[in-house]
PDB file of C-alpha atoms in Angstrom:
ATOM      1  CA  UNK W 228       0.000   0.000   0.000  1.00 52.00           C
ATOM      2  CA  UNK W 229       1.345   3.406  -0.952  1.00 55.00           C
ATOM      3  CA  UNK W 230       0.694   6.981   0.123  1.00 60.00           C
ATOM      4  CA  UNK W 231       0.537   8.173  -3.477  1.00 63.00           C
ATOM      5  CA  UNK W 232      -1.048   6.585  -6.492  1.00 67.00           C
ATOM      6  CA  UNK W 233       1.342   4.260  -8.351  1.00 66.00           C
ATOM      7  CA  UNK W 234       2.510   5.786 -11.646  1.00 70.00           C
ATOM      8  CA  UNK W 235       4.867   4.887 -14.481  1.00 71.00           C
ATOM      9  CA  UNK W 236       7.226   7.664 -13.388  1.00 68.00           C
ATOM     10  CA  UNK W 237       7.482   6.293  -9.868  1.00 69.00           C
ATOM     11  CA  UNK W 238       7.901   2.782 -11.147  1.00 65.00           C
ATOM     12  CA  UNK W 239      10.747   3.891 -13.400  1.00 67.00           C
ATOM     13  CA  UNK W 240      12.634   5.087 -10.289  1.00 69.00           C
ATOM     14  CA  UNK W 241      12.014   1.756  -8.552  1.00 68.00           C
ATOM     15  CA  UNK W 242      13.002  -0.160 -11.696  1.00 67.00           C
ATOM     16  CA  UNK W 243      16.343   1.660 -11.932  1.00 69.00           C
ATOM     17  CA  UNK W 244      17.225   0.590  -8.396  1.00 69.00           C
ATOM     18  CA  UNK W 245      16.047  -3.001  -8.850  1.00 67.00           C
ATOM     19  CA  UNK W 246      17.893  -3.587 -12.116  1.00 66.00           C
ATOM     20  CA  UNK W 247      21.141  -2.758 -10.363  1.00 64.00           C
ATOM     21  CA  UNK W 248      20.618  -5.165  -7.470  1.00 66.00           C
ATOM     22  CA  UNK W 249      18.450  -8.119  -8.560  1.00 67.00           C
ATOM     23  CA  UNK W 250      17.073 -10.286 -11.337  1.00 69.00           C
ATOM     24  CA  UNK W 251      13.331  -9.554 -11.236  1.00 72.00           C
ATOM     25  CA  UNK W 252      10.721  -9.784 -13.983  1.00 74.00           C
ATOM     26  CA  UNK W 253      10.238  -6.051 -14.452  1.00 72.00           C
ATOM     27  CA  UNK W 254       7.113  -6.418 -16.611  1.00 78.00           C
ATOM     28  CA  UNK W 255       5.337  -8.508 -13.974  1.00 78.00           C
ATOM     29  CA  UNK W 256       6.498  -6.212 -11.196  1.00 73.00           C
ATOM     30  CA  UNK W 257       5.216  -3.202 -13.159  1.00 76.00           C
ATOM     31  CA  UNK W 258       1.746  -4.757 -13.461  1.00 79.00           C
ATOM     32  CA  UNK W 259       1.607  -5.530  -9.750  1.00 76.00           C
ATOM     33  CA  UNK W 260       2.907  -2.100  -8.807  1.00 68.00           C
ATOM     34  CA  UNK W 261       0.425  -0.203 -10.983  1.00 75.00           C
ATOM     35  CA  UNK W 262      -2.479  -2.190  -9.489  1.00 78.00           C
ATOM     36  CA  UNK W 263      -1.359  -1.634  -5.892  1.00 78.00           C
ATOM     37  CA  UNK W 264      -3.831   0.123  -3.615  1.00 80.00           C
ATOM     38  CA  UNK W 265      -3.183   3.679  -2.570  1.00 78.00           C
ATOM     39  CA  UNK W 266      -4.232   5.559   0.530  1.00 78.00           C
ATOM     40  CA  UNK W 267      -3.708   9.211   1.320  1.00 80.00           C
ATOM     41  CA  UNK W 268      -2.062  10.169   4.577  1.00 80.00           C
ATOM     42  CA  UNK W 269      -5.253  12.039   5.455  1.00 82.00           C
ATOM     43  CA  UNK W 270      -7.350   8.910   4.976  1.00 81.00           C
ATOM     44  CA  UNK W 271      -4.841   6.861   6.950  1.00 79.00           C
ATOM     45  CA  UNK W 272      -5.004   9.383   9.808  1.00 81.00           C
ATOM     46  CA  UNK W 273      -8.823   9.163   9.718  1.00 79.00           C
ATOM     47  CA  UNK W 274      -8.575   5.386  10.059  1.00 83.00           C
ATOM     48  CA  UNK W 275      -6.053   5.694  12.909  1.00 82.00           C
ATOM     49  CA  UNK W 276      -8.326   8.205  14.680  1.00 81.00           C
ATOM     50  CA  UNK W 277     -11.323   5.895  14.292  1.00 85.00           C
ATOM     51  CA  UNK W 278      -9.323   2.989  15.708  1.00 85.00           C
ATOM     52  CA  UNK W 279      -8.253   5.187  18.641  1.00 80.00           C
ATOM     53  CA  UNK W 280     -11.873   6.210  19.273  1.00 81.00           C
ATOM     54  CA  UNK W 281     -12.923   2.571  19.189  1.00 81.00           C
ATOM     55  CA  UNK W 282     -10.121   1.632  21.595  1.00 81.00           C
ATOM     56  CA  UNK W 283     -11.123   4.470  23.968  1.00 78.00           C
ATOM     57  CA  UNK W 284     -14.749   3.318  23.798  1.00 77.00           C
ATOM     58  CA  UNK W 285     -13.762  -0.275  24.608  1.00 83.00           C
ATOM     59  CA  UNK W 286     -11.618   0.905  27.540  1.00 83.00           C
ATOM     60  CA  UNK W 287     -14.487   3.067  28.844  1.00 78.00           C
ATOM     61  CA  UNK W 288     -16.954   0.165  28.575  1.00 79.00           C
ATOM     62  CA  UNK W 289     -14.510  -2.088  30.441  1.00 77.00           C
ATOM     63  CA  UNK W 290     -14.114   0.516  33.197  1.00 77.00           C
ATOM     64  CA  UNK W 291     -17.898   0.787  33.536  1.00 72.00           C
ATOM     65  CA  UNK W 292     -18.222  -2.998  33.630  1.00 72.00           C
ATOM     66  CA  UNK W 293     -15.533  -3.206  36.327  1.00 75.00           C
ATOM     67  CA  UNK W 294     -17.325  -0.538  38.360  1.00 70.00           C
ATOM     68  CA  UNK W 295     -20.632  -2.362  37.961  1.00 67.00           C
ATOM     69  CA  UNK W 296     -19.011  -5.616  39.094  1.00 72.00           C
ATOM     70  CA  UNK W 297     -17.495  -3.852  42.120  1.00 70.00           C
ATOM     71  CA  UNK W 298     -20.898  -2.447  43.033  1.00 66.00           C
ATOM     72  CA  UNK W 299     -22.555  -5.832  42.647  1.00 64.00           C
ATOM     73  CA  UNK W 300     -19.799  -7.445  44.694  1.00 64.00           C
ATOM     74  CA  UNK W 301     -20.124  -4.827  47.404  1.00 62.00           C
ATOM     75  CA  UNK W 302     -23.918  -5.160  47.466  1.00 56.00           C
ATOM     76  CA  UNK W 303     -23.387  -8.867  48.057  1.00 53.00           C
ATOM     77  CA  UNK W 304     -21.840  -7.866  51.392  1.00 47.00           C
ATOM     78  CA  UNK W 305     -24.901  -5.941  52.416  1.00 50.00           C
ATOM     79  CA  UNK W 306     -28.643  -6.349  52.511  1.00 49.00           C
ATOM     80  CA  UNK W 307     -29.078  -2.629  51.923  1.00 51.00           C
ATOM     81  CA  UNK W 308     -29.973  -3.012  48.265  1.00 49.00           C
ATOM     82  CA  UNK W 309     -32.635  -5.563  49.210  1.00 48.00           C
ATOM     83  CA  UNK W 310     -34.211  -3.496  51.956  1.00 46.00           C
ATOM     84  CA  UNK W 311     -34.456  -0.238  50.036  1.00 48.00           C
ATOM     85  CA  UNK W 312     -37.195  -0.072  47.440  1.00 48.00           C
ATOM     86  CA  UNK W 313     -36.368   2.743  44.992  1.00 48.00           C
ATOM     87  CA  UNK W 314     -39.801   3.845  43.734  1.00 55.00           C
ATOM     88  CA  UNK W 315     -39.759   7.605  43.860  1.00 73.00           C
ATOM     89  CA  UNK W 316     -37.422  10.576  43.570  1.00 83.00           C
ATOM     90  CA  UNK W 317     -36.397  10.517  47.233  1.00 86.00           C
ATOM     91  CA  UNK W 318     -35.548   6.858  46.985  1.00 86.00           C
ATOM     92  CA  UNK W 319     -33.565   7.495  43.785  1.00 88.00           C
ATOM     93  CA  UNK W 320     -31.516  10.121  45.653  1.00 91.00           C
ATOM     94  CA  UNK W 321     -30.844   7.619  48.426  1.00 92.00           C
ATOM     95  CA  UNK W 322     -29.890   4.962  45.863  1.00 91.00           C
ATOM     96  CA  UNK W 323     -27.282   7.336  44.378  1.00 92.00           C
ATOM     97  CA  UNK W 324     -26.068   8.151  47.881  1.00 93.00           C
ATOM     98  CA  UNK W 325     -25.833   4.461  48.811  1.00 92.00           C
ATOM     99  CA  UNK W 326     -23.982   3.730  45.562  1.00 92.00           C
ATOM    100  CA  UNK W 327     -21.410   6.380  46.498  1.00 93.00           C
ATOM    101  CA  UNK W 328     -21.194   5.169  50.098  1.00 91.00           C
ATOM    102  CA  UNK W 329     -20.847   1.552  48.949  1.00 89.00           C
ATOM    103  CA  UNK W 330     -17.932   2.487  46.717  1.00 90.00           C
ATOM    104  CA  UNK W 331     -16.219   4.694  49.321  1.00 90.00           C
ATOM    105  CA  UNK W 332     -17.163   3.423  52.804  1.00 82.00           C
ATOM    106  CA  UNK W 333     -13.567   2.390  53.535  1.00 83.00           C
ATOM    107  CA  UNK W 334     -12.508   6.044  53.252  1.00 86.00           C
ATOM    108  CA  UNK W 335     -13.306   8.858  55.638  1.00 85.00           C
ATOM    109  CA  UNK W 336     -16.475  10.133  53.966  1.00 90.00           C
ATOM    110  CA  UNK W 337     -18.901  12.475  55.620  1.00 93.00           C
ATOM    111  CA  UNK W 338     -22.555  13.222  55.160  1.00 95.00           C
ATOM    112  CA  UNK W 339     -21.427  16.492  53.550  1.00 95.00           C
ATOM    113  CA  UNK W 340     -19.353  14.579  50.969  1.00 95.00           C
ATOM    114  CA  UNK W 341     -22.337  12.466  49.993  1.00 95.00           C
ATOM    115  CA  UNK W 342     -24.731  15.433  49.978  1.00 94.00           C
ATOM    116  CA  UNK W 343     -22.510  17.142  47.381  1.00 94.00           C
ATOM    117  CA  UNK W 344     -22.744  14.041  45.183  1.00 92.00           C
ATOM    118  CA  UNK W 345     -26.565  13.984  45.279  1.00 92.00           C
ATOM    119  CA  UNK W 346     -26.994  17.793  45.269  1.00 92.00           C
ATOM    120  CA  UNK W 347     -29.044  18.191  48.446  1.00 92.00           C
ATOM    121  CA  UNK W 348     -28.286  19.607  51.880  1.00 93.00           C
ATOM    122  CA  UNK W 349     -26.676  17.345  54.495  1.00 94.00           C
ATOM    123  CA  UNK W 350     -29.634  17.810  56.870  1.00 95.00           C
ATOM    124  CA  UNK W 351     -32.167  16.807  54.224  1.00 93.00           C
ATOM    125  CA  UNK W 352     -30.001  13.849  53.161  1.00 94.00           C
ATOM    126  CA  UNK W 353     -29.815  12.693  56.779  1.00 95.00           C
ATOM    127  CA  UNK W 354     -33.614  12.920  56.975  1.00 93.00           C
ATOM    128  CA  UNK W 355     -33.986  10.937  53.717  1.00 92.00           C
ATOM    129  CA  UNK W 356     -31.606   8.197  54.873  1.00 91.00           C
ATOM    130  CA  UNK W 357     -33.707   7.661  57.982  1.00 92.00           C
ATOM    131  CA  UNK W 358     -37.018   7.907  56.092  1.00 90.00           C
ATOM    132  CA  UNK W 359     -36.133   5.605  53.179  1.00 89.00           C
ATOM    133  CA  UNK W 360     -33.832   3.035  54.807  1.00 89.00           C
ATOM    134  CA  UNK W 361     -34.831   3.297  58.442  1.00 91.00           C
ATOM    135  CA  UNK W 362     -31.145   3.822  59.242  1.00 92.00           C
ATOM    136  CA  UNK W 363     -28.891   6.799  59.757  1.00 94.00           C
ATOM    137  CA  UNK W 364     -26.022   7.655  57.422  1.00 93.00           C
ATOM    138  CA  UNK W 365     -23.558   6.328  59.991  1.00 91.00           C
ATOM    139  CA  UNK W 366     -25.698   3.218  60.420  1.00 92.00           C
ATOM    140  CA  UNK W 367     -25.494   2.500  56.682  1.00 90.00           C
ATOM    141  CA  UNK W 368     -21.693   2.821  56.693  1.00 90.00           C
ATOM    142  CA  UNK W 369     -21.430   0.685  59.831  1.00 90.00           C
ATOM    143  CA  UNK W 370     -23.661  -2.010  58.308  1.00 91.00           C
ATOM    144  CA  UNK W 371     -21.496  -2.100  55.186  1.00 90.00           C
ATOM    145  CA  UNK W 372     -18.331  -2.409  57.255  1.00 91.00           C
ATOM    146  CA  UNK W 373     -19.795  -5.156  59.453  1.00 93.00           C
ATOM    147  CA  UNK W 374     -21.039  -7.204  56.479  1.00 92.00           C
ATOM    148  CA  UNK W 375     -17.687  -6.874  54.727  1.00 92.00           C
ATOM    149  CA  UNK W 376     -15.868  -7.757  57.976  1.00 94.00           C
ATOM    150  CA  UNK W 377     -18.007 -10.884  58.428  1.00 94.00           C
ATOM    151  CA  UNK W 378     -17.161 -12.035  54.919  1.00 92.00           C
ATOM    152  CA  UNK W 379     -13.455 -11.312  55.348  1.00 93.00           C
ATOM    153  CA  UNK W 380     -13.376 -13.090  58.718  1.00 94.00           C
ATOM    154  CA  UNK W 381     -14.561 -16.284  57.023  1.00 92.00           C
ATOM    155  CA  UNK W 382     -11.133 -16.484  55.396  1.00 90.00           C
ATOM    156  CA  UNK W 383      -8.654 -17.635  58.075  1.00 89.00           C
ATOM    157  CA  UNK W 384      -5.712 -16.501  55.918  1.00 91.00           C
ATOM    158  CA  UNK W 385      -6.650 -12.819  56.263  1.00 91.00           C
ATOM    159  CA  UNK W 386      -5.491 -11.462  59.607  1.00 92.00           C
ATOM    160  CA  UNK W 387      -7.591  -9.086  61.698  1.00 93.00           C
ATOM    161  CA  UNK W 388      -5.117  -6.231  61.278  1.00 94.00           C
ATOM    162  CA  UNK W 389      -5.472  -6.425  57.467  1.00 93.00           C
ATOM    163  CA  UNK W 390      -9.253  -6.623  57.732  1.00 94.00           C
ATOM    164  CA  UNK W 391      -9.283  -3.518  59.933  1.00 92.00           C
ATOM    165  CA  UNK W 392      -7.079  -1.666  57.462  1.00 91.00           C
ATOM    166  CA  UNK W 393      -9.168  -2.724  54.448  1.00 90.00           C
ATOM    167  CA  UNK W 394     -12.313  -1.441  56.148  1.00 90.00           C
ATOM    168  CA  UNK W 395     -10.776   1.956  56.868  1.00 87.00           C
ATOM    169  CA  UNK W 396      -9.801   1.439  60.507  1.00 89.00           C
ATOM    170  CA  UNK W 397      -6.296   2.642  61.327  1.00 87.00           C
ATOM    171  CA  UNK W 398      -6.310   0.780  64.640  1.00 92.00           C
ATOM    172  CA  UNK W 399      -7.096  -2.984  64.788  1.00 92.00           C
ATOM    173  CA  UNK W 400      -8.045  -2.655  68.467  1.00 94.00           C
ATOM    174  CA  UNK W 401     -10.669  -0.029  67.604  1.00 94.00           C
ATOM    175  CA  UNK W 402     -11.963  -2.271  64.801  1.00 94.00           C
ATOM    176  CA  UNK W 403     -12.270  -5.151  67.277  1.00 95.00           C
ATOM    177  CA  UNK W 404     -14.236  -2.971  69.720  1.00 95.00           C
ATOM    178  CA  UNK W 405     -16.432  -1.661  66.882  1.00 95.00           C
ATOM    179  CA  UNK W 406     -17.152  -5.199  65.625  1.00 95.00           C
ATOM    180  CA  UNK W 407     -17.875  -6.467  69.138  1.00 95.00           C
ATOM    181  CA  UNK W 408     -20.293  -3.606  69.835  1.00 95.00           C
ATOM    182  CA  UNK W 409     -22.272  -4.314  66.652  1.00 94.00           C
ATOM    183  CA  UNK W 410     -22.182  -8.127  66.484  1.00 94.00           C
ATOM    184  CA  UNK W 411     -21.983  -8.743  70.260  1.00 95.00           C
ATOM    185  CA  UNK W 412     -18.945 -11.024  69.905  1.00 94.00           C
ATOM    186  CA  UNK W 413     -15.324 -10.304  69.060  1.00 94.00           C
ATOM    187  CA  UNK W 414     -13.944 -10.854  65.553  1.00 94.00           C
ATOM    188  CA  UNK W 415     -11.769 -13.662  66.951  1.00 92.00           C
ATOM    189  CA  UNK W 416     -14.773 -15.541  68.372  1.00 93.00           C
ATOM    190  CA  UNK W 417     -16.791 -14.845  65.209  1.00 92.00           C
ATOM    191  CA  UNK W 418     -14.009 -16.392  63.136  1.00 91.00           C
ATOM    192  CA  UNK W 419     -13.639 -19.361  65.507  1.00 89.00           C
ATOM    193  CA  UNK W 420     -17.375 -20.125  65.393  1.00 87.00           C
ATOM    194  CA  UNK W 421     -17.362 -19.800  61.562  1.00 73.00           C
ATOM    195  CA  UNK W 422     -20.695 -17.994  61.306  1.00 59.00           C
TER     196      UNK W 422
END
């Protein structure tokens, strides 16, 4: 494939070089050369740009699929998605808020952070959490952490310190107290009993 249309003039230049260095059937080569496809650099750049757009699209779809899988995986750790029925606008706001919380509960997020995501005041968001889910904002985050902790504790190869860290606790002792206050037994006993 060439960037300019094959011509007799161009072929003559090629022929001069080939005659010096090899024994090639020039007549046959001329026929092949003159029938060769041609593409302009502009057209080639268009094709390259289209391929790049397609690649970007595929990457974006993969990122969205990964995010969706993470959300589904995280929801598997919690019954929140089952207990909240998203029928109206308020419930849709809470669903968006819960999606954000589910993705970020291991970080230090505040009610104000979430309220900025859903574009309502923190006080009203707090009211909606209680109204729609029956739980406070902190209660939702705590439930997510407890459910995730229970699942992680089922794996004896993951130590308590790592579980605490993964759930956003800087201190394993505090995590142990938190878990005990919510589940009424320590993480060590929970793991030993294999709930």
